[in-house]
Short mmCIF file of C-alpha atoms in Angstrom, two decimals:
data_model
loop_
_atom_site.label_atom_id
_atom_site.label_comp_id
_atom_site.label_asym_id
_atom_site.label_seq_id
_atom_site.Cartn_x
_atom_site.Cartn_y
_atom_site.Cartn_z
CA MET A 1 18.38 -0.98 -8.65
CA GLN A 2 22.16 -1.24 -9.43
CA GLN A 3 24.11 1.17 -7.60
CA PRO A 4 27.26 3.27 -9.14
CA GLU A 5 30.62 2.27 -7.89
CA GLN A 6 32.54 4.59 -5.74
CA ILE A 7 34.29 6.90 -7.86
CA ASP A 8 37.53 7.52 -5.83
CA ALA A 9 38.87 5.40 -3.25
CA PRO A 10 38.11 6.89 0.35
CA GLU A 11 38.80 5.49 3.32
CA ALA A 12 37.56 2.05 4.40
CA ASN A 13 35.06 3.67 6.85
CA GLU A 14 34.30 6.83 4.85
CA ILE A 15 31.40 6.92 2.27
CA VAL A 16 31.57 9.91 -0.14
CA VAL A 17 28.14 10.74 -1.91
CA SER A 18 29.94 12.78 -4.75
CA GLU A 19 28.16 14.57 -7.91
CA GLN A 20 29.59 11.94 -10.13
CA VAL A 21 27.71 9.27 -7.73
CA PHE A 22 24.68 11.47 -7.79
CA SER A 23 24.48 11.88 -11.31
CA ALA A 24 24.92 8.03 -12.00
CA LEU A 25 21.82 7.59 -9.92
CA ALA A 26 20.10 10.60 -11.50
CA SER A 27 20.65 8.78 -14.94
CA ARG A 28 19.19 5.53 -13.87
CA PHE A 29 16.38 7.12 -12.44
CA HIS A 30 15.77 9.19 -15.62
CA ALA A 31 16.13 5.96 -18.09
CA GLN A 32 13.21 4.21 -15.54
CA MET A 33 10.75 7.29 -14.81
CA GLN A 34 11.63 9.36 -18.10
CA ARG A 35 12.06 12.29 -15.84
CA GLY A 36 14.57 13.74 -13.19
CA PRO A 37 13.90 12.95 -9.71
CA SER A 38 12.16 15.90 -7.43
CA SER A 39 14.04 16.90 -4.11
CA ASP A 40 12.51 14.23 -2.23
CA GLU A 41 13.16 11.43 -4.76
CA ALA A 42 16.73 12.53 -4.75
CA GLN A 43 17.12 12.52 -1.08
CA ALA A 44 15.64 9.09 -1.34
CA LEU A 45 17.96 7.97 -4.06
CA LEU A 46 21.20 9.25 -1.79
CA ASP A 47 19.77 7.56 1.22
CA GLN A 48 19.37 4.01 -0.64
CA TYR A 49 22.66 4.37 -2.14
CA VAL A 50 24.41 5.10 1.62
CA ARG A 51 22.37 2.08 2.91
CA SER A 52 23.42 -0.25 -0.14
CA GLU A 53 27.33 0.90 -0.02
CA VAL A 54 27.25 0.14 3.80
CA LEU A 55 25.82 -3.34 3.23
CA VAL A 56 28.12 -3.92 0.12
CA ARG A 57 31.08 -3.24 2.14
CA GLU A 58 29.94 -5.47 4.96
CA ALA A 59 29.05 -8.51 2.46
CA ARG A 60 32.55 -8.32 1.13
CA ALA A 61 34.28 -8.05 4.58
CA LEU A 62 32.32 -11.45 5.45
CA GLY A 63 33.61 -12.54 2.15
CA LEU A 64 30.12 -13.02 0.65
CA ASP A 65 31.42 -11.94 -2.80
CA ASN A 66 34.44 -14.33 -3.24
CA GLY A 67 34.86 -16.48 -6.25
CA ASP A 68 31.30 -15.80 -7.67
CA GLY A 69 31.56 -12.14 -9.01
CA VAL A 70 28.26 -11.04 -7.63
CA VAL A 71 27.07 -7.51 -8.53
CA ARG A 72 26.40 -4.93 -5.84
CA ASN A 73 22.46 -5.60 -5.76
CA ARG A 74 23.19 -9.32 -4.85
CA LEU A 75 25.46 -8.64 -2.02
CA VAL A 76 22.58 -6.23 -0.83
CA GLN A 77 20.26 -9.14 -1.05
CA LYS A 78 22.66 -11.34 0.76
CA MET A 79 23.20 -8.92 3.62
CA ALA A 80 19.49 -8.11 4.08
CA PHE A 81 18.71 -12.12 4.31
CA LEU A 82 21.71 -12.60 6.78
CA MET A 83 19.84 -9.64 8.89
CA THR A 84 16.46 -11.03 8.67
CA SER A 85 16.84 -14.64 8.25
CA ALA A 86 16.01 -14.93 12.38
CA ALA A 87 12.63 -13.58 11.58
CA GLN A 88 11.57 -16.20 9.41
CA SER A 89 12.27 -18.76 12.18
CA ALA A 90 10.66 -16.78 15.04
CA VAL A 91 7.46 -18.53 16.97
CA PRO A 92 5.71 -16.09 19.07
CA GLU A 93 3.27 -16.84 21.85
CA ASP A 94 -0.51 -16.56 20.73
CA ALA A 95 -0.67 -13.46 22.85
CA VAL A 96 1.76 -11.74 20.51
CA LEU A 97 -0.20 -12.88 17.52
CA GLU A 98 -3.13 -11.62 18.85
CA GLN A 99 -2.00 -8.29 19.39
CA HIS A 100 -0.54 -8.15 16.06
CA LEU A 101 -3.96 -8.97 14.62
CA ARG A 102 -5.44 -6.17 16.78
CA GLU A 103 -3.34 -3.45 15.76
CA HIS A 104 -3.36 -4.56 11.95
CA ALA A 105 -6.92 -5.58 11.93
CA SER A 106 -7.37 -3.80 8.74
CA LYS A 107 -5.13 -6.10 6.85
CA PHE A 108 -7.03 -9.14 7.53
CA GLN A 109 -10.72 -7.97 7.64
CA THR A 110 -13.37 -9.46 5.30
CA PRO A 111 -14.81 -6.60 3.16
CA ALA A 112 -18.16 -5.30 3.99
CA LEU A 113 -21.05 -6.70 1.92
CA VAL A 114 -24.40 -5.33 0.97
CA SER A 115 -27.33 -6.93 -0.88
CA PHE A 116 -30.02 -4.39 -2.52
CA GLU A 117 -32.59 -3.28 -5.01
CA GLN A 118 -32.50 -0.09 -7.02
CA ILE A 119 -34.71 1.98 -9.21
CA GLY A 120 -33.51 4.80 -11.17
CA LEU A 121 -35.50 7.98 -11.10
CA PRO A 122 -36.53 10.25 -14.02
CA GLU A 123 -34.62 13.57 -13.86
CA ASP A 124 -37.97 15.50 -13.49
CA THR A 125 -38.98 13.47 -10.38
CA LEU A 126 -40.77 16.22 -8.35
CA ASP A 127 -41.32 14.58 -4.87
CA VAL A 128 -39.03 11.52 -4.13
CA ASP A 129 -40.56 11.17 -0.51
CA VAL A 130 -43.97 10.54 -2.44
CA PHE A 131 -42.34 8.07 -4.60
CA LEU A 132 -40.58 6.12 -1.45
CA ALA A 133 -43.85 6.16 0.38
CA SER A 134 -45.83 4.45 -2.37
CA LEU A 135 -43.04 1.93 -2.55
CA ASN A 136 -43.02 1.31 0.98
CA ALA A 137 -46.91 1.06 0.91
CA GLY A 138 -46.59 -2.10 -1.56
CA GLU A 139 -47.30 -0.04 -4.71
CA ALA A 140 -45.57 -0.99 -7.93
CA PRO A 141 -43.06 1.50 -9.39
CA PRO A 142 -44.64 3.54 -12.11
CA GLN A 143 -43.76 2.59 -15.60
CA ASP A 144 -41.72 5.76 -16.13
CA THR A 145 -38.88 4.80 -14.05
CA ILE A 146 -35.24 4.92 -15.97
CA PRO A 147 -34.66 1.57 -17.68
CA SER A 148 -30.73 0.90 -17.61
CA MET A 149 -28.25 -1.97 -17.91
CA LEU A 150 -27.63 -1.42 -14.03
CA GLN A 151 -28.77 -4.30 -12.25
CA PRO A 152 -32.10 -3.89 -10.57
CA VAL A 153 -31.02 -6.54 -7.83
CA VAL A 154 -27.47 -6.72 -6.54
CA ASN A 155 -26.47 -9.43 -3.78
CA ASN A 156 -23.42 -9.69 -1.45
CA ALA A 157 -21.66 -7.04 -3.37
CA GLY A 158 -18.43 -5.30 -1.67
CA ILE A 159 -17.32 -1.68 -2.41
CA ASN A 160 -15.70 -2.57 -5.45
CA GLN A 161 -18.40 -4.15 -7.31
CA VAL A 162 -20.98 -1.38 -6.64
CA ASP A 163 -18.58 1.42 -6.98
CA GLY A 164 -17.31 0.15 -10.17
CA SER A 165 -20.77 -0.40 -11.34
CA PHE A 166 -22.56 2.57 -9.92
CA GLY A 167 -19.81 5.19 -9.55
CA ARG A 168 -17.60 5.99 -6.60
CA GLY A 169 -19.54 6.80 -3.46
CA VAL A 170 -22.40 4.68 -4.02
CA PHE A 171 -21.25 2.12 -1.54
CA ALA A 172 -20.88 4.43 1.18
CA GLN A 173 -24.25 6.15 0.61
CA LEU A 174 -25.97 2.20 0.81
CA GLU A 175 -24.00 1.92 4.25
CA ARG A 176 -26.07 4.66 5.70
CA ALA A 177 -29.20 3.43 4.39
CA PRO A 178 -31.83 1.92 6.46
CA ILE A 179 -32.42 -1.97 6.21
CA GLY A 180 -35.75 -3.13 4.99
CA GLN A 181 -37.52 -0.29 3.56
CA TRP A 182 -37.02 2.01 0.30
CA SER A 183 -34.94 4.89 0.86
CA GLY A 184 -32.92 7.51 -0.99
CA PRO A 185 -32.29 9.40 -2.96
CA ILE A 186 -29.07 7.88 -3.88
CA GLN A 187 -26.52 9.40 -6.33
CA SER A 188 -24.53 7.42 -8.79
CA GLY A 189 -22.56 8.27 -11.75
CA PHE A 190 -26.09 7.43 -13.81
CA GLY A 191 -28.17 9.74 -12.13
CA VAL A 192 -30.69 9.44 -8.86
CA HIS A 193 -31.89 6.33 -7.18
CA VAL A 194 -34.10 4.96 -4.53
CA VAL A 195 -32.80 1.77 -2.95
CA LEU A 196 -34.19 -1.05 -0.75
CA VAL A 197 -30.99 -2.69 1.32
CA HIS A 198 -32.08 -6.19 2.22
CA GLU A 199 -28.91 -7.08 4.23
CA TYR A 200 -25.55 -5.10 5.16
CA ILE A 201 -22.93 -7.35 6.76
CA PRO A 202 -19.91 -4.78 8.16
CA ALA A 203 -16.37 -5.61 7.53
CA GLN A 204 -15.18 -8.38 10.13
CA THR A 205 -11.69 -9.23 11.49
CA PRO A 206 -11.58 -13.09 11.47
CA SER A 207 -10.39 -14.87 14.57
CA LEU A 208 -6.57 -15.88 15.04
CA GLU A 209 -7.57 -19.50 14.76
CA ASP A 210 -9.01 -18.98 11.20
CA ILE A 211 -5.91 -16.89 9.85
CA ARG A 212 -3.06 -18.03 12.11
CA ASP A 213 -0.51 -18.63 9.24
CA LEU A 214 -1.32 -15.19 7.52
CA VAL A 215 -0.96 -13.52 10.75
CA LEU A 216 2.20 -15.05 11.56
CA ALA A 217 3.83 -14.41 8.08
CA ASP A 218 2.76 -10.75 8.66
CA TRP A 219 4.35 -10.58 11.91
CA ARG A 220 7.58 -12.09 10.49
CA SER A 221 7.54 -9.87 7.93
CA ALA A 222 7.02 -6.86 10.37
CA LEU A 223 9.90 -8.40 12.67
CA ALA A 224 12.22 -8.66 9.55
CA ASP A 225 11.87 -4.93 8.69
CA ASP A 226 12.73 -4.10 12.25
CA LEU A 227 15.46 -6.11 12.41
CA ARG A 228 16.93 -4.85 9.14
CA ALA A 229 16.38 -1.22 10.13
CA ALA A 230 18.08 -1.61 13.50
CA GLN A 231 20.95 -3.36 11.95
CA GLU A 232 21.46 -0.95 9.14
CA ALA A 233 21.61 1.82 11.80
CA THR A 234 23.89 -0.03 13.69
CA LEU A 235 26.50 -0.61 10.81
CA LEU A 236 26.06 2.92 9.62
CA GLU A 237 27.36 4.28 12.78
CA ALA A 238 30.55 2.70 11.79
CA TYR A 239 30.96 4.90 8.61
CA ASN A 240 31.53 8.90 7.99
CA VAL A 241 29.23 9.80 5.27
CA SER A 242 29.70 12.99 3.37
CA ARG A 243 26.67 14.04 1.17
CA PRO A 244 25.86 17.05 -0.15
CA ASN A 245 23.32 19.58 1.43
CA ALA A 246 19.97 20.51 0.04
CA ASP A 247 21.11 23.42 -1.68
CA THR A 248 23.91 21.51 -3.46
CA LEU A 249 21.64 18.67 -4.20
CA GLN A 250 19.27 20.99 -5.61
CA SER A 251 21.99 22.42 -8.00
CA TRP A 252 22.94 19.14 -9.16
CA ILE A 253 19.28 18.11 -9.93
CA GLY A 254 18.83 21.23 -12.13
CA GLN A 255 21.83 20.46 -14.40
#
């Protein structure tokens, strides 16, 4: 998001977040979101402005804007690149990547999968246990089960496929169902079902050898974020920032 220019000319190490600055930020927010910012969003806008102002000044001090007329956002991007470029060439030991994989396993897991059969029950089914007992004894289902466009047999389906077809929460019910026998009732968005789960494959985390490039890229991204945050904090210490308190900001929001 393009940042407003400083309205006044403060000292080189002073950043003043004035009402005029906030008005410009709020106007751009309103143009994008079709509403004014909340208190939290307004604070976030000011935080972003201050961070951007620090990076713009530091970029200009390094001469990054000489001769090319780049706007503030481009200067911020250049500074961010300078601060994080070291992360893109870092080569950690395998032990570091193994730890990163363990700590962020959910990012790399293969999804849980289930294969099952299902039968929809009429609303007036009196005894589901008797119905299940007959199915588990090998008897064919009665003719009055509910015909539907739902698949009677589903193979190797993840949560998105199952819940997308049957309704939210069905996959979680199938995860708790016994393997190899008819069970239920299972409640879906279409009614009540009994199910025969043939196979359930839980979510699994691949080995580092299988996804090394993905883990390395994610580790470098996390390192870049840490480097950028640390260097921004260090740069910010050199500036005196004048910004509105919560009450003043709230009054600006209400105008």
